[in-house]
XYZ file of C-alpha atoms in Angstrom:
626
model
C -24.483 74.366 -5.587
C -21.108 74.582 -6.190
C -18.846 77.890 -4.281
C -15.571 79.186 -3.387
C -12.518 77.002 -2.628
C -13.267 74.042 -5.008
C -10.988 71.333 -4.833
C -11.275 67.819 -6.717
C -13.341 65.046 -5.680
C -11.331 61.969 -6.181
C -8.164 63.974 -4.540
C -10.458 65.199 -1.747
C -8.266 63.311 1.487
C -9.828 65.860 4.170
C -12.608 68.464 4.581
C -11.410 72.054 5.400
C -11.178 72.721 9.225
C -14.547 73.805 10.771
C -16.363 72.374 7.753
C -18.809 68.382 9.224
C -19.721 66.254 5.757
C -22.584 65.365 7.438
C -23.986 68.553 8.803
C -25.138 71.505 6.912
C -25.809 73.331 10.413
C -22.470 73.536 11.933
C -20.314 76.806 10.840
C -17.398 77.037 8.550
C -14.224 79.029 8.967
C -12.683 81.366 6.281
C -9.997 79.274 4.264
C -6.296 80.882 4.334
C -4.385 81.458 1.084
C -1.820 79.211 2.818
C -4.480 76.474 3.131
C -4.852 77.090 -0.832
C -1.420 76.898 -1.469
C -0.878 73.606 0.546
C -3.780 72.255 -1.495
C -2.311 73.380 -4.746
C 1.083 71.521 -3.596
C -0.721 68.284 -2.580
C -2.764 68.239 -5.765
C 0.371 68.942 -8.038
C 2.096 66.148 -6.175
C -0.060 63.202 -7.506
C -0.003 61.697 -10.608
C -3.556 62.305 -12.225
C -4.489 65.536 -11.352
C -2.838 69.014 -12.489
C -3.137 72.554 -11.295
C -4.212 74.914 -14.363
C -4.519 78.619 -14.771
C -5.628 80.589 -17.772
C -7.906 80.898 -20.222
C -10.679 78.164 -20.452
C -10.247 75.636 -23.931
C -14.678 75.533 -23.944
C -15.406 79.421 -23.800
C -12.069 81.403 -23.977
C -12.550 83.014 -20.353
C -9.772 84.074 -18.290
C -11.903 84.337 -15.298
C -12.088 80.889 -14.313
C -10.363 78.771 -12.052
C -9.414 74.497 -13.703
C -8.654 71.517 -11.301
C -7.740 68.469 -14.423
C -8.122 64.763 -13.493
C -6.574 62.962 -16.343
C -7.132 59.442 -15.908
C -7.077 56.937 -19.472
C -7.156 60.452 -21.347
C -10.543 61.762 -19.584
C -10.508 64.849 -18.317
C -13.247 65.353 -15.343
C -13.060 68.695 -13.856
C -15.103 68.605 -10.185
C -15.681 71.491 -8.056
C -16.708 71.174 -4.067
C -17.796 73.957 -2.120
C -16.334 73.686 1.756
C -19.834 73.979 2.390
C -21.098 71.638 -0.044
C -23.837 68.514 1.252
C -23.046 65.131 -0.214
C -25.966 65.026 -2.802
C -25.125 68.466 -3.889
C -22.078 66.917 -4.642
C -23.027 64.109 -6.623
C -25.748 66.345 -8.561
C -22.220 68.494 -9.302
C -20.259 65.227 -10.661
C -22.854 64.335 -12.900
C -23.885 67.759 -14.537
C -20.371 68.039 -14.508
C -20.145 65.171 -16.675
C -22.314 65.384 -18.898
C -21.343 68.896 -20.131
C -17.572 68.786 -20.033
C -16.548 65.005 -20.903
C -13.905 64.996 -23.236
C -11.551 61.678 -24.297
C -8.562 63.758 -25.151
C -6.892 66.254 -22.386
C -8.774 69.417 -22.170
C -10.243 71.965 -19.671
C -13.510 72.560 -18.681
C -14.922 75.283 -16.292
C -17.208 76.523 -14.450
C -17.671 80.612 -15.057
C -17.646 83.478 -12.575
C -20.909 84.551 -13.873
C -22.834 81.393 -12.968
C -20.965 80.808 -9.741
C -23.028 84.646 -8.939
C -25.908 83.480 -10.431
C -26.071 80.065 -8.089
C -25.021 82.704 -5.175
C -28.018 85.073 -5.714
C -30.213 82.096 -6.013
C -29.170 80.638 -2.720
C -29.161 83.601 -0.926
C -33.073 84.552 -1.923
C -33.685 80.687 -0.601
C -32.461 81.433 2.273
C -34.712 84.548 2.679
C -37.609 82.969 1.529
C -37.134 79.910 3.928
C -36.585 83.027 6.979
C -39.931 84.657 5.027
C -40.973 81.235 6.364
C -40.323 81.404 9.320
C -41.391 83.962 10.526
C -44.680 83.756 9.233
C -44.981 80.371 11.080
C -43.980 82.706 14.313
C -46.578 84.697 13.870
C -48.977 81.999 13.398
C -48.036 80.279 16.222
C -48.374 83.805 18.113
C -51.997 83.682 16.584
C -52.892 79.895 17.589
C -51.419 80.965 21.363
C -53.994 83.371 21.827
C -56.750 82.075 20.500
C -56.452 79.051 22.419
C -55.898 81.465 25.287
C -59.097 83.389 24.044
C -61.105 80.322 24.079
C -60.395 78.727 27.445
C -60.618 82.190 29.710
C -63.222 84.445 27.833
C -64.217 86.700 31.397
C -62.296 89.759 31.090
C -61.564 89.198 34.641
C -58.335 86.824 35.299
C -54.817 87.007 36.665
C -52.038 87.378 34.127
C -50.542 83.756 35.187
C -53.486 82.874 33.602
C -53.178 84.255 29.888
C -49.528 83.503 27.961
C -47.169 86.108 27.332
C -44.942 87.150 24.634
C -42.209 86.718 27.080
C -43.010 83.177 27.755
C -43.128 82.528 23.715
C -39.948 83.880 23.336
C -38.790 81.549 26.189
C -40.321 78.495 24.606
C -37.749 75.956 23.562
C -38.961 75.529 20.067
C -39.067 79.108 19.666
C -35.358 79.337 20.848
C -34.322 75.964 18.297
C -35.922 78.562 15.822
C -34.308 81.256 16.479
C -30.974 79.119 16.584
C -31.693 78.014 13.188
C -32.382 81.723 11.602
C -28.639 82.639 13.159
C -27.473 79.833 12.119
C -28.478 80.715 8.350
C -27.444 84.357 8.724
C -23.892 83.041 9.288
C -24.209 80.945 6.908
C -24.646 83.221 4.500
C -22.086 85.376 5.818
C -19.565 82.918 5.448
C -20.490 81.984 1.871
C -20.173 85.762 0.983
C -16.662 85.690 2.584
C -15.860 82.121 0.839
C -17.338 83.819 -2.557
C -14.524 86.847 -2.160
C -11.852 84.830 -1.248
C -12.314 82.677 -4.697
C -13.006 85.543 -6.559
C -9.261 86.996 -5.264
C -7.676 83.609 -5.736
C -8.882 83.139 -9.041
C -7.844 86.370 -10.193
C -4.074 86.083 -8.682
C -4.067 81.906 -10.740
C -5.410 83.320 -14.048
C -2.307 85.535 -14.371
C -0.145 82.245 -13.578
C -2.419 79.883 -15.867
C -1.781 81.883 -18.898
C 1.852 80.768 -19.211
C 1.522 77.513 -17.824
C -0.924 76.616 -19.884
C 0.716 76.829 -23.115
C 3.971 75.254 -21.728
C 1.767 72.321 -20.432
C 0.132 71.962 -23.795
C 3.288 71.429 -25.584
C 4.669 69.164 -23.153
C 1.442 67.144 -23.530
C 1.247 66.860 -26.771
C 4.950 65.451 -26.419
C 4.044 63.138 -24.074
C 1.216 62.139 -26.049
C 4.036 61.452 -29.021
C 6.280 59.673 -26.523
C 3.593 57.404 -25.021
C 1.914 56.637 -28.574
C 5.715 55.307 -30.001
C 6.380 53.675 -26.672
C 2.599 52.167 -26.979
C 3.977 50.636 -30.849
C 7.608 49.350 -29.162
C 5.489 47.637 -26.033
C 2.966 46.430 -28.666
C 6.260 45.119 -31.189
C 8.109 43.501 -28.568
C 4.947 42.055 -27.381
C 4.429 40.646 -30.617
C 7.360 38.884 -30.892
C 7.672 38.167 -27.530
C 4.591 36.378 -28.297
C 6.269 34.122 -31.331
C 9.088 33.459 -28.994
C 6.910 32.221 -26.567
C 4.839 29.997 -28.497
C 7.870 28.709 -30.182
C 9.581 27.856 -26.832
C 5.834 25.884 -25.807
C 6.353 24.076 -29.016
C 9.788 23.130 -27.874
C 8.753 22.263 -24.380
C 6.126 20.323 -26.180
C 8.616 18.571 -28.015
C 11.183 18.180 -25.561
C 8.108 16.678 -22.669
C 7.502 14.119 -25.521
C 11.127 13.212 -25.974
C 11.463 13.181 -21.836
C 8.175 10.584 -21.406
C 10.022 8.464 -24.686
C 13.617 8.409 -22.525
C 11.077 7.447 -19.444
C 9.479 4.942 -20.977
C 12.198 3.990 -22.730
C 14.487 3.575 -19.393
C 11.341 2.079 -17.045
C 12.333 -0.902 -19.816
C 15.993 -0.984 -19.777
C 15.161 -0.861 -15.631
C 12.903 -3.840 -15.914
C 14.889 -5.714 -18.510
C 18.438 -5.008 -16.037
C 16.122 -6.554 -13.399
C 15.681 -9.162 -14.848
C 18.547 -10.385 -16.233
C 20.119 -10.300 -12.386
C 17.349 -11.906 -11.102
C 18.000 -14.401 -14.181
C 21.746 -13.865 -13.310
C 20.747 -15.019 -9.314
C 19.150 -17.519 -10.442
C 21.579 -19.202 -12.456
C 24.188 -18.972 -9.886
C 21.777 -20.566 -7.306
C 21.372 -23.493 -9.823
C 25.078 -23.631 -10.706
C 25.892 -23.688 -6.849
C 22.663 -26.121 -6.198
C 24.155 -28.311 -9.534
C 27.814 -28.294 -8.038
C 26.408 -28.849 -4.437
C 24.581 -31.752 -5.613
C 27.647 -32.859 -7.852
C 29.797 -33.257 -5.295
C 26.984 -34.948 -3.189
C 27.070 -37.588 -6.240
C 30.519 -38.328 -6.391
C 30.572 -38.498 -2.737
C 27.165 -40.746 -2.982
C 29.322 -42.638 -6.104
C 32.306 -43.348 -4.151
C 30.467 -44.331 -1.010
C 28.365 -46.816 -3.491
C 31.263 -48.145 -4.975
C 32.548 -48.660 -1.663
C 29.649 -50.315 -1.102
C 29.122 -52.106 -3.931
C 32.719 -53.832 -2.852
C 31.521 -54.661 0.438
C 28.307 -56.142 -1.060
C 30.114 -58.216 -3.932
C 32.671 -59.243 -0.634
C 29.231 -60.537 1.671
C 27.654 -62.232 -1.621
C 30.797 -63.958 -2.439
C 30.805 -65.107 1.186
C 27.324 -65.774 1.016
C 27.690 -67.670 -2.436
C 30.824 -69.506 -0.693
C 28.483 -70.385 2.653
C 25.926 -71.375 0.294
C 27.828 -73.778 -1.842
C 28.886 -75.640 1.371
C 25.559 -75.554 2.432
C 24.380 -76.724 -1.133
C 27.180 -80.104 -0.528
C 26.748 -80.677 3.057
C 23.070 -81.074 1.347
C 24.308 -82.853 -1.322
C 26.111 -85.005 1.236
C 23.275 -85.805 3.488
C 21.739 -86.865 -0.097
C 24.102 -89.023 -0.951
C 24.251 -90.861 2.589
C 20.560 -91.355 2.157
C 20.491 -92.764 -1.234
C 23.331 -95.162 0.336
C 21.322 -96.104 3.204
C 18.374 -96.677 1.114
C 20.516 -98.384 -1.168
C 21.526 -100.815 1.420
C 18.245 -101.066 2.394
C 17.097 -102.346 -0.473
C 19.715 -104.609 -0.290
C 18.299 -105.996 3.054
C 15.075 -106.176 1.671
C 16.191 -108.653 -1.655
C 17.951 -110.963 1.161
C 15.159 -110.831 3.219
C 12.913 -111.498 -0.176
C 15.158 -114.838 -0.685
C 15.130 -115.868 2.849
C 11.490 -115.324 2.418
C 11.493 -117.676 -0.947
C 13.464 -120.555 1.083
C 11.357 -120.074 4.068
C 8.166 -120.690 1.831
C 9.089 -123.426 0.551
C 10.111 -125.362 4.356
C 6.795 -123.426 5.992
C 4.205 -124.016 4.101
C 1.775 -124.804 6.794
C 2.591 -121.211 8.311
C 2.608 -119.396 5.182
C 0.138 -116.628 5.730
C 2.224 -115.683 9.098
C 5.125 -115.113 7.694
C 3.864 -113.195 5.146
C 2.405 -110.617 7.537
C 5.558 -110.522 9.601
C 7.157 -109.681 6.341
C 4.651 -107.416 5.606
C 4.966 -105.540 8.909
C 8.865 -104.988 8.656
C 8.385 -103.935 5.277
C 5.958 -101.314 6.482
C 8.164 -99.751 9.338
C 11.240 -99.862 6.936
C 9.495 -97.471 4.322
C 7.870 -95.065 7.092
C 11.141 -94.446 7.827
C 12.726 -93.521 4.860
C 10.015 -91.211 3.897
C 9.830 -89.297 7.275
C 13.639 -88.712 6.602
C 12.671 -86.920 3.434
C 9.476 -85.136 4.616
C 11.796 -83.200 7.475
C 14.482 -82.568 4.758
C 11.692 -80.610 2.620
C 10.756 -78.753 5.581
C 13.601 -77.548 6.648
C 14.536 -76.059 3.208
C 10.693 -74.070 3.075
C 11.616 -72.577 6.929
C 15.023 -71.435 5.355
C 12.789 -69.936 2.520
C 10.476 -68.189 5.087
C 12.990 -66.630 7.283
C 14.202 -64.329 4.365
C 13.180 -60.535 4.126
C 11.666 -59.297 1.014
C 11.673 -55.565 0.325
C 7.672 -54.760 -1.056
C 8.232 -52.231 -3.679
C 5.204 -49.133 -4.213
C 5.882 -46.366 -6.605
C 5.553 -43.175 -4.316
C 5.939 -39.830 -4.013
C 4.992 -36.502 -1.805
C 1.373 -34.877 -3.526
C -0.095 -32.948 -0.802
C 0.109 -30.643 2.549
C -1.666 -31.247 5.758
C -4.206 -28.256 6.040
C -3.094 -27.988 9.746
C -0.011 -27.232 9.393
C 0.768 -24.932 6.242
C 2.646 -22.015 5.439
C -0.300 -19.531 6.890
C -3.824 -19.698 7.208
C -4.740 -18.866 3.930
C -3.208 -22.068 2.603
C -1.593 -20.507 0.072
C 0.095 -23.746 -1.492
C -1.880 -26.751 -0.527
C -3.550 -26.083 -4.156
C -0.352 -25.716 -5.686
C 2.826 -27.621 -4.210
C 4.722 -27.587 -7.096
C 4.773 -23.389 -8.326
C 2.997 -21.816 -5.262
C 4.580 -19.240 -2.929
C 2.995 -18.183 0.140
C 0.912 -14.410 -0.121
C 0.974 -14.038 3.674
C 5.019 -13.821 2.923
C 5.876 -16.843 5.282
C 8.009 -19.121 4.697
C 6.945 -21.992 2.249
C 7.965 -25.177 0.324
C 8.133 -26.440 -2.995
C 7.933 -30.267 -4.652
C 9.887 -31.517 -7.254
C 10.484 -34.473 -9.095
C 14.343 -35.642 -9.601
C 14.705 -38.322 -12.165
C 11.220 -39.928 -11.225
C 12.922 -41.478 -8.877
C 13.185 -39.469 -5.778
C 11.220 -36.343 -4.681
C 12.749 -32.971 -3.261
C 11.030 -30.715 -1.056
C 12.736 -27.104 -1.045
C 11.867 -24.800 1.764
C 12.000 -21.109 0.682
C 13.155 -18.962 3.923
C 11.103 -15.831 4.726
C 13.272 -12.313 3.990
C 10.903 -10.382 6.064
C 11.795 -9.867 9.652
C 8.226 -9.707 10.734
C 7.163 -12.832 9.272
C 8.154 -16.672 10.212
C 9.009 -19.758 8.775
C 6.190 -22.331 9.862
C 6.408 -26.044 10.556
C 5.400 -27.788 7.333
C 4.002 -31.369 7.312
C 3.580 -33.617 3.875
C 1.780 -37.008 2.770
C 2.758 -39.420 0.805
C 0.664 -40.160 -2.094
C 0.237 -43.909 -1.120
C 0.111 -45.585 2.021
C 1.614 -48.402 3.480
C -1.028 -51.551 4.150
C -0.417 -55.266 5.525
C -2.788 -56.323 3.183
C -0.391 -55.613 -0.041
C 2.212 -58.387 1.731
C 3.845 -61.538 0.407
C 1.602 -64.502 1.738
C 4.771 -66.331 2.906
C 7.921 -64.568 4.595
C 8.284 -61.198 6.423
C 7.081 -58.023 4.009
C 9.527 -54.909 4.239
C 8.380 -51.253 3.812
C 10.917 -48.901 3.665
C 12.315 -45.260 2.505
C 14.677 -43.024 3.337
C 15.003 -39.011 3.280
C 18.319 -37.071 2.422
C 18.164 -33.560 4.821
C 19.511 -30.622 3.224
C 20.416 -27.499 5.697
C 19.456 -24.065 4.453
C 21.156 -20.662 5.801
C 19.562 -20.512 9.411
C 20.097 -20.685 13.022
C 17.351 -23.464 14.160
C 15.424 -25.656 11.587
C 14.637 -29.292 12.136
C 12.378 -31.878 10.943
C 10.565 -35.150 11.565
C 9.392 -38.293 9.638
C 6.571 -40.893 10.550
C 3.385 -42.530 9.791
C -0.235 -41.385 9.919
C -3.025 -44.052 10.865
C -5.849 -43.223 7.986
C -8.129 -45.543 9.749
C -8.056 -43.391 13.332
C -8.467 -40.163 11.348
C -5.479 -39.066 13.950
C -4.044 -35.509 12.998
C -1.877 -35.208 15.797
C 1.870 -35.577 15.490
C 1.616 -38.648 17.156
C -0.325 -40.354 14.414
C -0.339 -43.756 15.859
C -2.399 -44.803 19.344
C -0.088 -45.515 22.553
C 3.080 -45.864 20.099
C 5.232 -43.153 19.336
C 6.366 -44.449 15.512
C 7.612 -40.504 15.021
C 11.478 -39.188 15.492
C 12.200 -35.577 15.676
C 15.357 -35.004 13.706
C 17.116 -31.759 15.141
C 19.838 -29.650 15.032
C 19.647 -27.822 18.205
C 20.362 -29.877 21.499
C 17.930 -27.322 23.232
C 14.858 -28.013 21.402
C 12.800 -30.828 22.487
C 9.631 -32.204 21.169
C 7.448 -34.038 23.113
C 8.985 -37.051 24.468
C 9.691 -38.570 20.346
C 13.409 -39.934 19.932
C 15.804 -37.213 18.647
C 18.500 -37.533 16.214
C 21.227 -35.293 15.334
C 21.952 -34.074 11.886
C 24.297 -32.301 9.814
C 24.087 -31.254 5.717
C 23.857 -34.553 3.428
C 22.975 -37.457 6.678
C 20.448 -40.000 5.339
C 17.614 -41.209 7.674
C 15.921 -44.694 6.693
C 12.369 -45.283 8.212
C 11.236 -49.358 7.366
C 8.094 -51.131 8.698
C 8.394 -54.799 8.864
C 5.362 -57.140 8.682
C 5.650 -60.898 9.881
C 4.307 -63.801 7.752
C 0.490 -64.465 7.485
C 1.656 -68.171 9.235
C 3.336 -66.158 11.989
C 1.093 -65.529 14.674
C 3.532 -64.603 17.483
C 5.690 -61.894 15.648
C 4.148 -58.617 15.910
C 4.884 -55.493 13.073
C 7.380 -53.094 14.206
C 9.006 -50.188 13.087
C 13.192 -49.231 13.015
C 15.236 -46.546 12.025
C 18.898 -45.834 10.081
C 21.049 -43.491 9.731
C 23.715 -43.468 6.678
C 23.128 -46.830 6.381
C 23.190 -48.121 10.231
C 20.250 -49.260 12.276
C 19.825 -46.141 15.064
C 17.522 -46.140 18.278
C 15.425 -48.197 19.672
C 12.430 -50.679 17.492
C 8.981 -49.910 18.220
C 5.830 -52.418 18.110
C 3.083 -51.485 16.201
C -0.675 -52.674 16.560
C -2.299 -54.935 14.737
C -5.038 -52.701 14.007
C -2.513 -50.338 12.069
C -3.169 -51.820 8.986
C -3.065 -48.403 6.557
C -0.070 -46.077 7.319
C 0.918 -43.080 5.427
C 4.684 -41.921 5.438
C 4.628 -38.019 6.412
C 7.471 -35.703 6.931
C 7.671 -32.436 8.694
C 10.378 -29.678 7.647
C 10.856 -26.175 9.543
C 13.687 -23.881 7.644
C 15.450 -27.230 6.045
C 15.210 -29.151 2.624
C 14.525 -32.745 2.406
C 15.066 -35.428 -0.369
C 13.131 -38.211 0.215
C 13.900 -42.040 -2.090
C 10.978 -44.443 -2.287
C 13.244 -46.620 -4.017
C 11.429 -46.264 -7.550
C 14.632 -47.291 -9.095
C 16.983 -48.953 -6.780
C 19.201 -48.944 -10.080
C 19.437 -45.101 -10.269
C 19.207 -44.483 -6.482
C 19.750 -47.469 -4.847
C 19.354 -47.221 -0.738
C 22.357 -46.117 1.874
C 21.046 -48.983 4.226
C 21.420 -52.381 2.786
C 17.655 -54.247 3.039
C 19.484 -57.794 3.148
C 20.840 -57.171 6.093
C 17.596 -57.242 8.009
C 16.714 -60.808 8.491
């Protein structure tokens, strides 16, 4: 039940000095008016809770004491004894509820009257519970000698034997007992003391709540006026703070749509810009290529024309040499036709000698006519031997000559071997592929179906390498495609073109399709290969090395002897811009099929079949080779 020095629950930070929550046994010290005081102050000093005096707004009493918790306009007026146990107050809270709840701010109390009622009523529980106790004493007194009745009933025994009131007394559930019953005496000593106290307190604050109670209420009520128009302002500007807001999403809305738009719109113009340089890079690579090759032309022109003179100079003195050939023949001709000429003039003297000799001889007739016959005979055999060698020597003239066997070809295809990774990214396409491994790789094109260019694309990517590259040429070479009569002549050539790097090189040979070979050195104990370099320091294998520099032409011909020639063997030479280099190489007769391959590393290549000796006529001059 609630008593003296009540104080609120929810501003409760400590329990008065003397006073355990959890004890109802230990003893409580009288509270000071200075205590009350410094709880007034620290109630008065936070923000929900108000010190009141006066007379109560439920019942109109003056003689009550008001501790207000305002909290969302609620009003909960809690009072805690210094003495109080937990679920006494919790049992206060909610009574206390239930009877003075109020939305608006109001007082509610607890009277004078009822705090003396809930006194009385403790203090004749407390008797009645000592009423208790005492008759369990004397009950106890009452078991004690029975039993003690009961176990000694001779009158005759010592007095250790029987229990005394003494040794009750000293028994230590009798003393916990008797602690208990002081215990409660005090108790209620101190709640009479605690009772006065209030009852003085209350009657110096209800002289003090009077005033203060209608200056509070007016200050309230303005408060209540201030808070309600500041409540409409906070809910206006709220409002429209509202509209502003949703009008600045809708321009954020707007303005995100126009930002993705310019995005999208500049992700083009990026991609477009790209383009056109890469367009731009392009064309100047052509234009450069276009003026690179240009000047390579009129170079090639002038060095054709020049040429050309020196040709139309050796077939003038060829047609010259031939046309005094043509009448010392003429002359040997004529010589015979005189001889036989005066031959037959022989033989129509001999004819008449013959006619005179008849007629003296006639006995011996049929001897002289084989004598005549005879010398007849030897005279003719003559004259046709002379003309038999004649005829020969003009075929062997015919059959010495070279004569250049002409095969439409071109580069279609890469070795597997030796590619631009291991993925062979452009065997399957030689013409548009790239490499995905980002290696270096090469490219075929056809220039005026006459010639074919192979254009080796550098790596950019430090990490990665440009590979040696080995091609085929779509047909091969074969002894059986020769001329019956006279020495056959295969032959091409290949135009190197340097690209910006340190080291690149290349090679050129043939590939025996009968051995299945797919080493570089394609052809069995021959090496028909030469390693064309631009670095002294490199060396490949023991194959013959050439020098090069941007624009040098490098002729490869195979040269096949006559079917009727069975001492010549095949063999194989090389040119360079137009002059016979290194050393001739024998080939076996077994190498019947050869395919012409070349090998690039970091260099371009042009390589002339001679498709059209007309548009791209040779640098090395095939009548030379005899």
């Amino acid at each position: 039940m609630p008593n003296a020095n009540l104080v609120p629950l929810e501003n409760v930070r400590r329990w008065p000095r003397g006073i355990d929550s959890n004890s109802s046994l230990q003893s409580s010290s009288n509270i000071s008016t200075e205590e009350q005081n410094d709880l007034k102050k620290e109630i008065q000093q936070t923000n929900n809770f108000q010190f009141t005096s006066g007379a109560c707004t439920k019942c109109g009493n003056f003689g009550h004491l008001t501790w207000q918790c305002q909290q969302k306009k609620k009003t909960k007026n809690v009072y805690i004894s210094s003495n109080s146990s937990k679920e006494e107050i919790n049992s206060l809270l909610k009574t206390n509820e239930n009877v003075h709840t109020n939305w608006s701010i109001s007082d509610s109390c607890i009277s004078l009257e009822s705090q003396k009622e809930s006194f009385n009523e403790r203090i004749q529980k407390l008797e009645i519970e000592k009423d208790k106790m005492s008759k369990a004493f004397e009950q106890l007194l009452e078991k004690f000698n029975e039993q003690n009745s009961l176990q000694h009933p001779s009158s005759t025994f010592s007095s250790k034997e029987f229990v005394t009131f003494d040794d009750l007394e000293n028994h230590p559930f009798i003393q916990q007992m008797k602690e208990k019953l002081k215990l409660l005496d005090q108790k209620t000593s101190d709640q009479q003391l605690i009772l006065e106290q209030n009852l003085n307190f209350q009657k110096i604050s209800l002289s003090s709540n009077k005033e203060n109670k209608l200056n509070n209420f007016g200050i309230k009520q303005q408060k209540e006026e201030n808070n309600v128009l500041n409540d409409q302002k906070i809910k206006e500007e709220l409002e429209t703070l509202k509209i502003e807001n949703k009008k600045l999403k809708r321009k954020e809305e707007i303005n995100n749509n126009e930002l993705i738009k310019i995005r999208e719109e500049y992700q083009k113009l990026t991609n477009e810009l790209v383009a056109s340089k890469n367009l731009v890079s392009l064309l100047e690579l052509e234009r450069t290529q276009i003026k690179q090759q240009f000047e390579k032309d009129i170079e090639k022109i002038q060095n054709d024309a020049n040429h050309y003179k020196s040709e139309n100079e050796r077939i003038s003195d060829l047609y010259d040499k031939q046309q005094v050939r043509s009448k010392s023949m003429g002359i040997n001709i004529s010589n015979l036709n005189r001889i036989n000429r005066k031959l037959k003039e022989e033989l129509n003297i001999s004819n008449n000698k013959i006619n005179q000799l008849q007629k003296q001889i006639n006995k011996n007739s049929k001897n002289v006519n084989e004598q005549t016959d005879e010398k007849f005979k030897d005279f003719g055999g003559q004259v046709d031997i002379k003309l038999e060698t004649n005829s020969e020597l003009l075929e062997e003239q015919n059959d010495n000559k070279m004569r250049f066997v002409k095969i439409k070809n071109r580069i279609n295809r890469i070795d597997c071997e030796y590619t631009c990774c291991e993925n062979k990214c452009i065997n399957s396409n030689i013409s548009n592929g790239f490499c995905n491994s980002k290696n270096g790789f090469v490219c075929v094109f056809d220039v005026n179906n006459c010639c074919t260019k192979i254009k080796y694309y550098l790596t950019n990517n430090k990490r990665k390498e440009n590979k040696w590259i080995r091609l085929f040429a779509q047909n091969s070479f074969s002894k059986g495609c020769c001329y019956g009569k006279g020495y056959s002549l295969y032959y091409f050539e290949l135009t190197m073109i340097k690209e910006e790097t340190n080291i690149c090189y290349a090679g050129i040979g043939l590939y025996n399709t009968t051995a299945n070979i797919s080493t570089v050195n394609h052809i069995p104990n021959t090496n028909t290969n030469i390693f064309l370099c631009n670095d002294a320091t490199i060396n490949w294998q023991d194959f013959q090395k050439f020098s090069w520099e941007d624009g040098d032409v490098f002729g490869y011909g195979i040269v096949y002897p006559a079917r009727s020639d069975h001492v010549t063997e095949p063999y194989v030479f090389f040119t360079k811009n137009g002059s016979k280099i290194g050393k001739e190489i024998l080939l076996d007769k077994k190498d019947d099929v050869l395919c012409p391959f070349i090998g690039l590393l970091s260099c371009s290549a042009e390589i002339n079949f001679g498709n059209d000796l007309n548009l791209k006529p040779f640098r090395y001059n095939l009548a030379n080779n005899t």
